[in-house]
XYZ file of C-alpha atoms in Angstrom:
200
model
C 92.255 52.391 9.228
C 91.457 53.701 5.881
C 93.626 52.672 3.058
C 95.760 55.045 1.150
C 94.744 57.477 -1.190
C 90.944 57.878 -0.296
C 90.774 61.092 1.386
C 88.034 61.619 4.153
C 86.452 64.102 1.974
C 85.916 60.862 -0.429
C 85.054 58.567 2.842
C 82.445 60.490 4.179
C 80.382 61.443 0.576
C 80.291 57.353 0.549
C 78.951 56.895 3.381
C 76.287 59.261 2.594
C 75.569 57.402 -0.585
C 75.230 54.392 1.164
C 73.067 55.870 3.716
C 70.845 57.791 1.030
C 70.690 54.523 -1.083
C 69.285 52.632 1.925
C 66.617 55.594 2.295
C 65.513 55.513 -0.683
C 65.084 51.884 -0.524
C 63.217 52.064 2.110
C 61.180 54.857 0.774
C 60.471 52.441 -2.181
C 59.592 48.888 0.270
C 56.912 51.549 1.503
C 55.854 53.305 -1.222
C 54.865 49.522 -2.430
C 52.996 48.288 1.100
C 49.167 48.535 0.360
C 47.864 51.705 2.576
C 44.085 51.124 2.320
C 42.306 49.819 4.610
C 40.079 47.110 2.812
C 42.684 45.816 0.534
C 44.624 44.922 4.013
C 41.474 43.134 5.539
C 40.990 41.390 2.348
C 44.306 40.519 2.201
C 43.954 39.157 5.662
C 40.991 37.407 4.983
C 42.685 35.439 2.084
C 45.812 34.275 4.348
C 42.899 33.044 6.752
C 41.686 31.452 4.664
C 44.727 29.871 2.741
C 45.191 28.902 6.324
C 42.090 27.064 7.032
C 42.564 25.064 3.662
C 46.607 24.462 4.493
C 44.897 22.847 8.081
C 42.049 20.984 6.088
C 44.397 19.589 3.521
C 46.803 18.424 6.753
C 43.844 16.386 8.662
C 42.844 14.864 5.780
C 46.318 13.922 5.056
C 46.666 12.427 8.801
C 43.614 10.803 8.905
C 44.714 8.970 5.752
C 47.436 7.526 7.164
C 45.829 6.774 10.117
C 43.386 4.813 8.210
C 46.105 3.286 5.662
C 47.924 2.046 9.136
C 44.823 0.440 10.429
C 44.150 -1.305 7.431
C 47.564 -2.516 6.921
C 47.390 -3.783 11.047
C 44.059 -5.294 9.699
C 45.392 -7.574 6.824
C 48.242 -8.251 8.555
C 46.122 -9.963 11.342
C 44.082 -11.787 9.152
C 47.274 -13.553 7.818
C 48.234 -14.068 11.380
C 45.278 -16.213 11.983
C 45.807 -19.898 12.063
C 44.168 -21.979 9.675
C 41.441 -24.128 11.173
C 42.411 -27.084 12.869
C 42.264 -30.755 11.444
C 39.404 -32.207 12.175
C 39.546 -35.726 13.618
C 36.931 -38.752 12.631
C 35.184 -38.316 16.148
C 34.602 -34.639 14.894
C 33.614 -35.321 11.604
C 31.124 -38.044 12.679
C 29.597 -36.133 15.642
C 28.922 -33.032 13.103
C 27.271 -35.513 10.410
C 24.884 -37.470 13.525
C 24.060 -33.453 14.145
C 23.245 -32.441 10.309
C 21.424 -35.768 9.929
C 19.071 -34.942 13.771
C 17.959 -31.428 12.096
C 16.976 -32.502 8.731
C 15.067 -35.706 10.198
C 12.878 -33.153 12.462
C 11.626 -30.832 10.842
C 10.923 -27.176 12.380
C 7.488 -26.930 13.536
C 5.561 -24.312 11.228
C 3.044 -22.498 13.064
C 0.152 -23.669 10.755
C -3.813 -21.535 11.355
C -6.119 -23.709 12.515
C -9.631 -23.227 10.921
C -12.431 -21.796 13.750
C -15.473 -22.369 13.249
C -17.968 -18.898 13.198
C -19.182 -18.980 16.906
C -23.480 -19.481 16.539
C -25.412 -16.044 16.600
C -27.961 -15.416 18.954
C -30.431 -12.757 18.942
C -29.835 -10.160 21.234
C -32.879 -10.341 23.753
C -32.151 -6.863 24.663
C -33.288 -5.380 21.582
C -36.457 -7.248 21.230
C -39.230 -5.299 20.905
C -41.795 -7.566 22.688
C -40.576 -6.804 26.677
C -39.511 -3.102 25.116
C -42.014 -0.328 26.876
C -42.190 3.036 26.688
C -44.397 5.457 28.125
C -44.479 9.335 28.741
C -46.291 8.976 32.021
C -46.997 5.990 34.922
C -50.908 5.679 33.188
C -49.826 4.661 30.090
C -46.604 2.608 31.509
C -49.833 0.845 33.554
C -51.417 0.385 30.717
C -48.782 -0.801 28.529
C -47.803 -3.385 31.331
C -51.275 -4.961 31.548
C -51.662 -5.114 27.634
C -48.203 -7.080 27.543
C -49.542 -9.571 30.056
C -52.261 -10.175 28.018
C -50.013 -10.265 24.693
C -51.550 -7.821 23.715
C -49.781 -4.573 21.806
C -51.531 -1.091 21.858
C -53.689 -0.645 18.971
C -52.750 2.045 16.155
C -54.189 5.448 16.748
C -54.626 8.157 14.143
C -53.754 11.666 15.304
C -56.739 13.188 14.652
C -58.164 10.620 17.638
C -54.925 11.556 19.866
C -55.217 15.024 19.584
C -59.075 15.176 20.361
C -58.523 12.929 23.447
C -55.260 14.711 24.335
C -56.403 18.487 23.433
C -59.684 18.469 26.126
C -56.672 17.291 28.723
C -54.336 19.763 27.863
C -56.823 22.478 27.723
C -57.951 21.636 31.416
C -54.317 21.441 32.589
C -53.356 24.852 30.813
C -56.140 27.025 30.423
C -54.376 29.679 29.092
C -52.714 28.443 26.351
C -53.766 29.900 22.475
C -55.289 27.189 20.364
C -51.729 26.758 18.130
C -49.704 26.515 21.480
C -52.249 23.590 22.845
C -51.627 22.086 18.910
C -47.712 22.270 19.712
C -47.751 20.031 23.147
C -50.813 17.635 21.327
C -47.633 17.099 18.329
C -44.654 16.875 20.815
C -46.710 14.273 22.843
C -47.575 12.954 19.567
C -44.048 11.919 18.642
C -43.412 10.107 22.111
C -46.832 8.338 22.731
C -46.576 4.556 22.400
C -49.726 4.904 20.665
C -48.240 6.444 17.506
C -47.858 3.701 14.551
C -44.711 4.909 13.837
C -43.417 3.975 17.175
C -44.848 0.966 17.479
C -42.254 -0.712 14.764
């Protein structure tokens, strides 16, 4: 029931004040929430990330008390520990006789011994007195009986090799020119035992 003396006339134009007020509140709340786009996903963006830090900030709260626990459960175990136990004379002489065995023997070093340098012998593979070497089975022959005899080939000059050798090349090839016959007399040259150069 209404109370006396406000007429319904009065009633209702209150209620539509009240109603308009709350309108135009309302028209105000949104006339102040941010309508673009961006500002809302940066917005967003900054409460994720206020998040992400609130989350940080709470591990590394936890884990510090976890830690501050452990260390606390740590000391108070090492003053739980009983303090060492007396020692009787038995004990006391058995640890001396011990001390006393490992400074009278001393720890083997591992000291070099000096080697002597192992004699050198020549190495009879490499001599050149048994060493032959021949381009064909006449001169291996030959080399073979002038070793028995101790003797070494003599020194030939090349203008004696390549007369001897250039009348046996020219019978074997025929149709070589005179340069190509001079080639083979130099490349046999180089090999033949006969060569001074070889002969060192």
């Amino acid at each position: 029931m209404a109370p006396a003396g406000v007429s319904k006339k009065d009633r209702q134009a209150e209620k539509a004040k009240t109603v308009y007020d709350v309108m135009m509140k309302e028209a105000e709340d949104a006339s102040w929430q941010e309508s673009d786009k961006r500002a809302a996903m940066r917005e967003c963006r900054l409460k994720e990330k206020e998040a992400k830090h609130d989350a940080k900030l709470v591990s590394k709260m936890e884990r510090k008390a976890l830690e501050e626990a452990e260390m606390e459960q740590m000391q108070i175990q090492h003053e739980k520990r009983a303090p060492p136990a007396k020692l009787t004379q038995a004990e006391i002489a058995r640890r001396q006789a011990l001390m006393a065995a490992s400074v009278a023997r001393p720890k083997s070093k591992a000291t070099s011994a000096v080697v002597e340098q192992p004699r050198l012998e020549p190495n009879l593979n490499r001599r050149n007195s048994g060493h032959i070497e021949a381009s064909s089975v006449h001169e291996a022959v030959h080399a073979i009986t002038n070793l028995d005899k101790g003797v070494r080939p003599s020194a030939m000059t090349f203008a004696e090799f390549e007369k001897r050798t250039l009348a046996e090349l020219r019978e074997e090839k025929p149709g070589l020119k005179l340069s190509q016959l001079k080639e083979q007399v130099f490349k046999l040259w180089a090999r033949s035992p006969e060569n001074p150069s070889r002969l060192s």
